[in-house]
Amino acid sequence: MENNNTRKMVLSAVFCALVYVATWLSIPTPPIGNINLGDCIIILSANILGGPWAVAASAIGAMLCDLSSGYGMYAPATFIIKGFMVVIILSVQKNPTNKFKSISNIGFILSALCAQAFMVCGYYLYESVLLGLGKGALANIPFNAIQGGLNIVIATLVYVLVLKNVAHVYNPFDK
């Protein structure tokens, strides 16, 4: 049992770093801002790690990126939103035990869509109420939705093309 917890802790640290790096490395897109792939790693983390390990990795990795990249005012919201995204993914899939071999493609996509919808709404509420932007926060909804959609597409491709094919060969939590 302890060996399994050690594996989860190590993979959690790896996913925390991956979330940080994928969020930090953004692609400039002049009409809408920068796009990053942090949510793609969060979606995959939820499906590979599951439970509190994925919540911690996702929330901490994304929050640390906000803190170190000049967006510290978003850090509290990011911590909560990214952590709840994992909870939503696992709840929609009804998969708290992390059996990523048995998740259907539709379940994967549906859970990611719900998590991204929560992300868009969460940042809108944070910006409009707590940052005081009011209706001005509406301007970020399309950007967040585009970024969320891109992350869903890439995470789904990685899941379908890589993870489902590798899962029968290697699952880090099998003894």
Tab-separated table of N, CA, C and O in Angstrom, residues 56-160:
chain	number	residue	atom	x	y	z
A	56	ALA	N	-4.662	18.271	-5.996
A	56	ALA	CA	-3.492	18.995	-5.499
A	56	ALA	C	-2.553	19.378	-6.632
A	56	ALA	O	-2.106	20.534	-6.721
A	57	ALA	N	-2.240	18.440	-7.504
A	57	ALA	CA	-1.315	18.716	-8.604
A	57	ALA	C	-1.837	19.834	-9.501
A	57	ALA	O	-1.097	20.757	-9.863
A	58	SER	N	-3.111	19.768	-9.835
A	58	SER	CA	-3.705	20.750	-10.745
A	58	SER	C	-3.805	22.128	-10.107
A	58	SER	O	-3.415	23.130	-10.703
A	59	ALA	N	-4.323	22.172	-8.899
A	59	ALA	CA	-4.528	23.459	-8.220
A	59	ALA	C	-3.197	24.139	-7.909
A	59	ALA	O	-3.025	25.339	-8.160
A	60	ILE	N	-2.254	23.393	-7.382
A	60	ILE	CA	-0.971	23.979	-6.984
A	60	ILE	C	-0.146	24.384	-8.204
A	60	ILE	O	0.425	25.477	-8.245
A	61	GLY	N	-0.073	23.511	-9.213
A	61	GLY	CA	0.707	23.831	-10.409
A	61	GLY	C	0.216	25.090	-11.110
A	61	GLY	O	1.002	25.966	-11.475
A	62	ALA	N	-1.091	25.203	-11.292
A	62	ALA	CA	-1.653	26.376	-11.968
A	62	ALA	C	-1.503	27.634	-11.121
A	62	ALA	O	-1.187	28.708	-11.633
A	63	MET	N	-1.724	27.502	-9.809
A	63	MET	CA	-1.600	28.659	-8.928
A	63	MET	C	-0.157	29.172	-8.894
A	63	MET	O	0.079	30.380	-8.942
A	64	LEU	N	0.808	28.263	-8.817
A	64	LEU	CA	2.214	28.675	-8.804
A	64	LEU	C	2.589	29.400	-10.092
A	64	LEU	O	3.377	30.350	-10.068
A	65	CYS	N	2.012	28.979	-11.195
A	65	CYS	CA	2.278	29.670	-12.454
A	65	CYS	C	1.725	31.091	-12.416
A	65	CYS	O	2.387	32.029	-12.851
A	66	ASP	N	0.521	31.267	-11.895
A	66	ASP	CA	-0.033	32.615	-11.753
A	66	ASP	C	0.864	33.482	-10.874
A	66	ASP	O	1.147	34.633	-11.202
A	67	LEU	N	1.313	32.920	-9.771
A	67	LEU	CA	2.144	33.684	-8.836
A	67	LEU	C	3.487	34.084	-9.448
A	67	LEU	O	3.996	35.172	-9.180
A	68	SER	N	4.058	33.215	-10.264
A	68	SER	CA	5.395	33.490	-10.803
A	68	SER	C	5.376	34.222	-12.141
A	68	SER	O	6.426	34.605	-12.637
A	69	SER	N	4.200	34.433	-12.714
A	69	SER	CA	4.150	35.082	-14.028
A	69	SER	C	3.469	36.445	-14.005
A	69	SER	O	3.101	36.966	-15.053
A	70	GLY	N	3.280	36.996	-12.831
A	70	GLY	CA	2.709	38.334	-12.747
A	70	GLY	C	1.201	38.391	-12.682
A	70	GLY	O	0.615	39.458	-12.806
A	71	TYR	N	0.557	37.260	-12.499
A	71	TYR	CA	-0.900	37.218	-12.394
A	71	TYR	C	-1.331	36.786	-11.000
A	71	TYR	O	-2.296	36.050	-10.835
A	72	GLY	N	-0.620	37.266	-9.997
A	72	GLY	CA	-0.890	36.883	-8.619
A	72	GLY	C	-2.307	37.157	-8.162
A	72	GLY	O	-2.833	36.449	-7.312
A	73	MET	N	-2.949	38.170	-8.755
A	73	MET	CA	-4.320	38.477	-8.347
A	73	MET	C	-5.285	37.365	-8.738
A	73	MET	O	-6.363	37.258	-8.174
A	74	TYR	N	-4.879	36.504	-9.683
A	74	TYR	CA	-5.721	35.374	-10.091
A	74	TYR	C	-5.419	34.097	-9.302
A	74	TYR	O	-6.160	33.122	-9.409
A	75	ALA	N	-4.337	34.085	-8.533
A	75	ALA	CA	-3.899	32.861	-7.845
A	75	ALA	C	-4.974	32.222	-6.963
A	75	ALA	O	-5.172	31.003	-7.047
A	76	PRO	N	-5.692	32.977	-6.121
A	76	PRO	CA	-6.724	32.318	-5.301
A	76	PRO	C	-7.826	31.671	-6.143
A	76	PRO	O	-8.251	30.546	-5.864
A	77	ALA	N	-8.262	32.380	-7.183
A	77	ALA	CA	-9.308	31.832	-8.048
A	77	ALA	C	-8.792	30.618	-8.804
A	77	ALA	O	-9.491	29.603	-8.919
A	78	THR	N	-7.583	30.703	-9.295
A	78	THR	CA	-7.000	29.588	-10.040
A	78	THR	C	-6.903	28.355	-9.171
A	78	THR	O	-7.249	27.247	-9.609
A	79	PHE	N	-6.445	28.510	-7.954
A	79	PHE	CA	-6.323	27.370	-7.042
A	79	PHE	C	-7.671	26.667	-6.869
A	79	PHE	O	-7.773	25.446	-6.976
A	80	ILE	N	-8.714	27.447	-6.624
A	80	ILE	CA	-10.048	26.874	-6.390
A	80	ILE	C	-10.643	26.309	-7.678
A	80	ILE	O	-11.143	25.184	-7.707
A	81	ILE	N	-10.569	27.068	-8.759
A	81	ILE	CA	-11.182	26.650	-10.020
A	81	ILE	C	-10.518	25.390	-10.562
A	81	ILE	O	-11.203	24.435	-10.949
A	82	LYS	N	-9.203	25.362	-10.598
A	82	LYS	CA	-8.510	24.192	-11.159
A	82	LYS	C	-8.715	22.958	-10.283
A	82	LYS	O	-8.855	21.841	-10.805
A	83	GLY	N	-8.747	23.130	-8.985
A	83	GLY	CA	-9.025	21.995	-8.103
A	83	GLY	C	-10.423	21.444	-8.315
A	83	GLY	O	-10.617	20.226	-8.417
A	84	PHE	N	-11.402	22.341	-8.427
A	84	PHE	CA	-12.775	21.893	-8.656
A	84	PHE	C	-12.976	21.310	-10.048
A	84	PHE	O	-13.859	20.478	-10.242
A	85	MET	N	-12.161	21.717	-11.012
A	85	MET	CA	-12.253	21.112	-12.338
A	85	MET	C	-12.002	19.603	-12.253
A	85	MET	O	-12.710	18.816	-12.883
A	86	VAL	N	-11.015	19.209	-11.456
A	86	VAL	CA	-10.719	17.785	-11.281
A	86	VAL	C	-11.891	17.090	-10.602
A	86	VAL	O	-12.308	15.999	-11.020
A	87	VAL	N	-12.438	17.711	-9.566
A	87	VAL	CA	-13.583	17.134	-8.862
A	87	VAL	C	-14.753	16.952	-9.832
A	87	VAL	O	-15.433	15.921	-9.816
A	88	ILE	N	-14.995	17.919	-10.681
A	88	ILE	CA	-16.085	17.839	-11.657
A	88	ILE	C	-15.839	16.702	-12.639
A	88	ILE	O	-16.747	15.918	-12.935
A	89	ILE	N	-14.628	16.597	-13.143
A	89	ILE	CA	-14.306	15.523	-14.090
A	89	ILE	C	-14.589	14.165	-13.464
A	89	ILE	O	-15.245	13.310	-14.065
A	90	LEU	N	-14.108	13.963	-12.265
A	90	LEU	CA	-14.296	12.671	-11.598
A	90	LEU	C	-15.757	12.426	-11.230
A	90	LEU	O	-16.231	11.294	-11.284
A	91	SER	N	-16.483	13.479	-10.886
A	91	SER	CA	-17.894	13.334	-10.535
A	91	SER	C	-18.746	12.995	-11.754
A	91	SER	O	-19.627	12.136	-11.677
A	92	VAL	N	-18.491	13.670	-12.859
A	92	VAL	CA	-19.260	13.403	-14.073
A	92	VAL	C	-18.996	11.983	-14.560
A	92	VAL	O	-19.907	11.291	-14.995
A	93	GLN	N	-17.755	11.556	-14.455
A	93	GLN	CA	-17.408	10.200	-14.889
A	93	GLN	C	-17.824	9.140	-13.873
A	93	GLN	O	-17.807	7.963	-14.178
A	94	LYS	N	-18.159	9.588	-12.671
A	94	LYS	CA	-18.438	8.650	-11.571
A	94	LYS	C	-17.297	7.646	-11.473
A	94	LYS	O	-17.487	6.442	-11.422
A	95	ASN	N	-16.073	8.212	-11.459
A	95	ASN	CA	-14.868	7.393	-11.537
A	95	ASN	C	-13.861	7.790	-10.458
A	95	ASN	O	-12.735	8.140	-10.767
A	96	PRO	N	-14.244	7.778	-9.189
A	96	PRO	CA	-13.323	8.248	-8.159
A	96	PRO	C	-12.133	7.320	-7.928
A	96	PRO	O	-11.155	7.712	-7.318
A	97	THR	N	-12.189	6.110	-8.436
A	97	THR	CA	-11.102	5.170	-8.180
A	97	THR	C	-10.041	5.166	-9.269
A	97	THR	O	-9.117	4.375	-9.220
A	98	ASN	N	-10.184	6.042	-10.247
A	98	ASN	CA	-9.150	6.184	-11.266
A	98	ASN	C	-8.952	4.923	-12.090
A	98	ASN	O	-7.901	4.333	-12.100
A	99	LYS	N	-9.962	4.489	-12.778
A	99	LYS	CA	-9.849	3.359	-13.693
A	99	LYS	C	-9.867	3.907	-15.118
A	99	LYS	O	-10.844	3.791	-15.835
A	100	PHE	N	-8.784	4.575	-15.518
A	100	PHE	CA	-8.822	5.258	-16.801
A	100	PHE	C	-8.911	4.312	-17.981
A	100	PHE	O	-9.218	4.723	-19.086
A	101	LYS	N	-8.724	3.050	-17.764
A	101	LYS	CA	-8.898	2.081	-18.846
A	101	LYS	C	-10.375	1.938	-19.215
A	101	LYS	O	-10.700	1.602	-20.328
A	102	SER	N	-11.252	2.181	-18.249
A	102	SER	CA	-12.670	1.908	-18.472
A	102	SER	C	-13.498	3.147	-18.808
A	102	SER	O	-14.698	3.039	-18.986
A	103	ILE	N	-12.900	4.290	-18.941
A	103	ILE	CA	-13.636	5.517	-19.249
A	103	ILE	C	-13.932	5.548	-20.747
A	103	ILE	O	-13.038	5.368	-21.568
A	104	SER	N	-15.194	5.795	-21.092
A	104	SER	CA	-15.548	5.894	-22.507
A	104	SER	C	-15.068	7.234	-23.062
A	104	SER	O	-14.859	8.192	-22.321
A	105	ASN	N	-14.903	7.277	-24.373
A	105	ASN	CA	-14.500	8.529	-25.015
A	105	ASN	C	-15.534	9.623	-24.770
A	105	ASN	O	-15.186	10.775	-24.533
A	106	ILE	N	-16.812	9.258	-24.822
A	106	ILE	CA	-17.890	10.230	-24.585
A	106	ILE	C	-17.823	10.731	-23.141
A	106	ILE	O	-17.967	11.929	-22.884
A	107	GLY	N	-17.613	9.822	-22.192
A	107	GLY	CA	-17.483	10.218	-20.789
A	107	GLY	C	-16.307	11.144	-20.563
A	107	GLY	O	-16.385	12.102	-19.794
A	108	PHE	N	-15.211	10.863	-21.244
A	108	PHE	CA	-14.017	11.708	-21.144
A	108	PHE	C	-14.326	13.111	-21.638
A	108	PHE	O	-14.039	14.099	-20.964
A	109	ILE	N	-14.926	13.198	-22.823
A	109	ILE	CA	-15.227	14.502	-23.425
A	109	ILE	C	-16.285	15.249	-22.617
A	109	ILE	O	-16.137	16.453	-22.353
A	110	LEU	N	-17.334	14.572	-22.199
A	110	LEU	CA	-18.398	15.212	-21.426
A	110	LEU	C	-17.862	15.767	-20.110
A	110	LEU	O	-18.181	16.906	-19.731
A	111	SER	N	-17.037	15.003	-19.426
A	111	SER	CA	-16.487	15.483	-18.155
A	111	SER	C	-15.565	16.675	-18.377
A	111	SER	O	-15.569	17.629	-17.594
A	112	ALA	N	-14.787	16.644	-19.459
A	112	ALA	CA	-13.904	17.775	-19.766
A	112	ALA	C	-14.715	19.020	-20.122
A	112	ALA	O	-14.360	20.138	-19.718
A	113	LEU	N	-15.807	18.838	-20.871
A	113	LEU	CA	-16.681	19.972	-21.207
A	113	LEU	C	-17.277	20.612	-19.957
A	113	LEU	O	-17.319	21.843	-19.835
A	114	CYS	N	-17.736	19.785	-19.032
A	114	CYS	CA	-18.308	20.312	-17.778
A	114	CYS	C	-17.249	21.072	-16.983
A	114	CYS	O	-17.518	22.148	-16.440
A	115	ALA	N	-16.045	20.529	-16.937
A	115	ALA	CA	-14.966	21.190	-16.193
A	115	ALA	C	-14.596	22.522	-16.832
A	115	ALA	O	-14.383	23.525	-16.136
A	116	GLN	N	-14.541	22.554	-18.158
A	116	GLN	CA	-14.191	23.805	-18.838
A	116	GLN	C	-15.306	24.838	-18.714
A	116	GLN	O	-15.033	26.032	-18.597
A	117	ALA	N	-16.549	24.395	-18.727
A	117	ALA	CA	-17.662	25.329	-18.515
A	117	ALA	C	-17.561	25.942	-17.121
A	117	ALA	O	-17.779	27.152	-16.944
A	118	PHE	N	-17.208	25.126	-16.136
A	118	PHE	CA	-17.007	25.637	-14.777
A	118	PHE	C	-15.861	26.636	-14.750
A	118	PHE	O	-15.948	27.669	-14.085
A	119	MET	N	-14.792	26.353	-15.479
A	119	MET	CA	-13.644	27.261	-15.528
A	119	MET	C	-14.053	28.621	-16.087
A	119	MET	O	-13.748	29.669	-15.514
A	120	VAL	N	-14.777	28.610	-17.193
A	120	VAL	CA	-15.208	29.867	-17.821
A	120	VAL	C	-16.096	30.659	-16.857
A	120	VAL	O	-15.892	31.860	-16.642
A	121	CYS	N	-17.067	30.001	-16.253
A	121	CYS	CA	-17.975	30.673	-15.303
A	121	CYS	C	-17.231	31.136	-14.059
A	121	CYS	O	-17.473	32.239	-13.550
A	122	GLY	N	-16.324	30.309	-13.561
A	122	GLY	CA	-15.577	30.649	-12.359
A	122	GLY	C	-14.730	31.890	-12.530
A	122	GLY	O	-14.726	32.794	-11.686
A	123	TYR	N	-14.004	31.973	-13.644
A	123	TYR	CA	-13.179	33.166	-13.887
A	123	TYR	C	-14.046	34.390	-14.144
A	123	TYR	O	-13.699	35.497	-13.728
A	124	TYR	N	-15.176	34.212	-14.819
A	124	TYR	CA	-16.078	35.341	-15.027
A	124	TYR	C	-16.558	35.895	-13.686
A	124	TYR	O	-16.514	37.113	-13.452
A	125	LEU	N	-17.021	35.018	-12.808
A	125	LEU	CA	-17.498	35.472	-11.492
A	125	LEU	C	-16.387	36.140	-10.685
A	125	LEU	O	-16.597	37.170	-10.048
A	126	TYR	N	-15.208	35.546	-10.705
A	126	TYR	CA	-14.084	36.114	-9.960
A	126	TYR	C	-13.732	37.503	-10.487
A	126	TYR	O	-13.559	38.448	-9.711
A	127	GLU	N	-13.625	37.625	-11.811
A	127	GLU	CA	-13.258	38.912	-12.404
A	127	GLU	C	-14.349	39.956	-12.208
A	127	GLU	O	-14.056	41.115	-11.910
A	128	SER	N	-15.600	39.567	-12.379
A	128	SER	CA	-16.682	40.544	-12.294
A	128	SER	C	-16.957	40.975	-10.860
A	128	SER	O	-17.169	42.158	-10.607
A	129	VAL	N	-16.911	40.050	-9.910
A	129	VAL	CA	-17.267	40.379	-8.527
A	129	VAL	C	-16.039	40.749	-7.693
A	129	VAL	O	-15.942	41.859	-7.174
A	130	LEU	N	-15.105	39.846	-7.571
A	130	LEU	CA	-13.980	40.076	-6.659
A	130	LEU	C	-12.931	41.034	-7.213
A	130	LEU	O	-12.308	41.775	-6.457
A	131	LEU	N	-12.700	41.018	-8.524
A	131	LEU	CA	-11.765	41.985	-9.099
A	131	LEU	C	-12.463	43.289	-9.475
A	131	LEU	O	-11.809	44.253	-9.854
A	132	GLY	N	-13.790	43.302	-9.378
A	132	GLY	CA	-14.549	44.530	-9.606
A	132	GLY	C	-14.679	44.956	-11.055
A	132	GLY	O	-14.933	46.129	-11.321
A	133	LEU	N	-14.540	44.045	-11.988
A	133	LEU	CA	-14.643	44.418	-13.399
A	133	LEU	C	-16.078	44.526	-13.889
A	133	LEU	O	-16.332	45.081	-14.954
A	134	GLY	N	-17.015	43.992	-13.115
A	134	GLY	CA	-18.418	44.049	-13.515
A	134	GLY	C	-18.649	43.419	-14.871
A	134	GLY	O	-18.143	42.341	-15.165
A	135	LYS	N	-19.391	44.128	-15.719
A	135	LYS	CA	-19.688	43.602	-17.048
A	135	LYS	C	-18.449	43.543	-17.938
A	135	LYS	O	-18.452	42.858	-18.958
A	136	GLY	N	-17.398	44.237	-17.567
A	136	GLY	CA	-16.154	44.185	-18.333
A	136	GLY	C	-15.554	42.790	-18.381
A	136	GLY	O	-14.812	42.455	-19.304
A	137	ALA	N	-15.893	41.972	-17.390
A	137	ALA	CA	-15.383	40.595	-17.356
A	137	ALA	C	-15.977	39.740	-18.471
A	137	ALA	O	-15.430	38.681	-18.788
A	138	LEU	N	-17.074	40.197	-19.076
A	138	LEU	CA	-17.670	39.453	-20.198
A	138	LEU	C	-16.696	39.323	-21.370
A	138	LEU	O	-16.762	38.365	-22.133
A	139	ALA	N	-15.776	40.279	-21.497
A	139	ALA	CA	-14.830	40.263	-22.611
A	139	ALA	C	-13.916	39.044	-22.578
A	139	ALA	O	-13.426	38.602	-23.623
A	140	ASN	N	-13.666	38.477	-21.413
A	140	ASN	CA	-12.770	37.326	-21.303
A	140	ASN	C	-13.468	35.983	-21.534
A	140	ASN	O	-12.791	34.959	-21.672
A	141	ILE	N	-14.779	35.961	-21.571
A	141	ILE	CA	-15.495	34.691	-21.746
A	141	ILE	C	-15.139	34.010	-23.069
A	141	ILE	O	-14.817	32.821	-23.073
A	142	PRO	N	-15.158	34.708	-24.213
A	142	PRO	CA	-14.793	34.018	-25.465
A	142	PRO	C	-13.365	33.474	-25.438
A	142	PRO	O	-13.117	32.361	-25.896
A	143	PHE	N	-12.430	34.239	-24.893
A	143	PHE	CA	-11.045	33.787	-24.813
A	143	PHE	C	-10.935	32.529	-23.960
A	143	PHE	O	-10.303	31.552	-24.360
A	144	ASN	N	-11.557	32.541	-22.790
A	144	ASN	CA	-11.515	31.366	-21.918
A	144	ASN	C	-12.196	30.162	-22.565
A	144	ASN	O	-11.744	29.027	-22.411
A	145	ALA	N	-13.271	30.408	-23.296
A	145	ALA	CA	-13.980	29.309	-23.965
A	145	ALA	C	-13.142	28.716	-25.095
A	145	ALA	O	-13.092	27.487	-25.259
A	146	ILE	N	-12.476	29.560	-25.873
A	146	ILE	CA	-11.610	29.067	-26.954
A	146	ILE	C	-10.459	28.254	-26.369
A	146	ILE	O	-10.143	27.163	-26.845
A	147	GLN	N	-9.838	28.796	-25.336
A	147	GLN	CA	-8.737	28.078	-24.699
A	147	GLN	C	-9.222	26.746	-24.122
A	147	GLN	O	-8.565	25.716	-24.266
A	148	GLY	N	-10.377	26.755	-23.475
A	148	GLY	CA	-10.943	25.524	-22.919
A	148	GLY	C	-11.236	24.504	-23.992
A	148	GLY	O	-10.940	23.311	-23.834
A	149	GLY	N	-11.809	24.943	-25.110
A	149	GLY	CA	-12.103	24.030	-26.212
A	149	GLY	C	-10.850	23.413	-26.806
A	149	GLY	O	-10.801	22.207	-27.082
A	150	LEU	N	-9.832	24.226	-26.991
A	150	LEU	CA	-8.560	23.718	-27.508
A	150	LEU	C	-7.960	22.683	-26.559
A	150	LEU	O	-7.474	21.632	-26.995
A	151	ASN	N	-8.026	22.950	-25.281
A	151	ASN	CA	-7.495	22.012	-24.288
A	151	ASN	C	-8.270	20.699	-24.286
A	151	ASN	O	-7.679	19.630	-24.115
A	152	ILE	N	-9.580	20.764	-24.482
A	152	ILE	CA	-10.390	19.538	-24.550
A	152	ILE	C	-9.976	18.710	-25.765
A	152	ILE	O	-9.796	17.491	-25.668
A	153	VAL	N	-9.830	19.366	-26.906
A	153	VAL	CA	-9.472	18.649	-28.133
A	153	VAL	C	-8.112	17.959	-27.978
A	153	VAL	O	-7.966	16.768	-28.276
A	154	ILE	N	-7.125	18.674	-27.487
A	154	ILE	CA	-5.786	18.094	-27.354
A	154	ILE	C	-5.772	16.990	-26.301
A	154	ILE	O	-5.186	15.930	-26.514
A	155	ALA	N	-6.427	17.216	-25.170
A	155	ALA	CA	-6.472	16.179	-24.131
A	155	ALA	C	-7.181	14.927	-24.648
A	155	ALA	O	-6.738	13.807	-24.357
A	156	THR	N	-8.239	15.104	-25.417
A	156	THR	CA	-8.962	13.958	-25.964
A	156	THR	C	-8.088	13.187	-26.946
A	156	THR	O	-8.060	11.951	-26.927
A	157	LEU	N	-7.371	13.895	-27.799
A	157	LEU	CA	-6.469	13.226	-28.738
A	157	LEU	C	-5.394	12.428	-28.005
A	157	LEU	O	-5.113	11.282	-28.351
A	158	VAL	N	-4.807	13.029	-26.983
A	158	VAL	CA	-3.787	12.318	-26.196
A	158	VAL	C	-4.406	11.108	-25.519
A	158	VAL	O	-3.821	10.017	-25.520
A	159	TYR	N	-5.583	11.280	-24.959
A	159	TYR	CA	-6.252	10.173	-24.268
A	159	TYR	C	-6.564	9.026	-25.225
A	159	TYR	O	-6.240	7.871	-24.955
A	160	VAL	N	-7.181	9.340	-26.351
A	160	VAL	CA	-7.619	8.300	-27.284
A	160	VAL	C	-6.434	7.651	-27.995
A	160	VAL	O	-6.374	6.428	-28.130
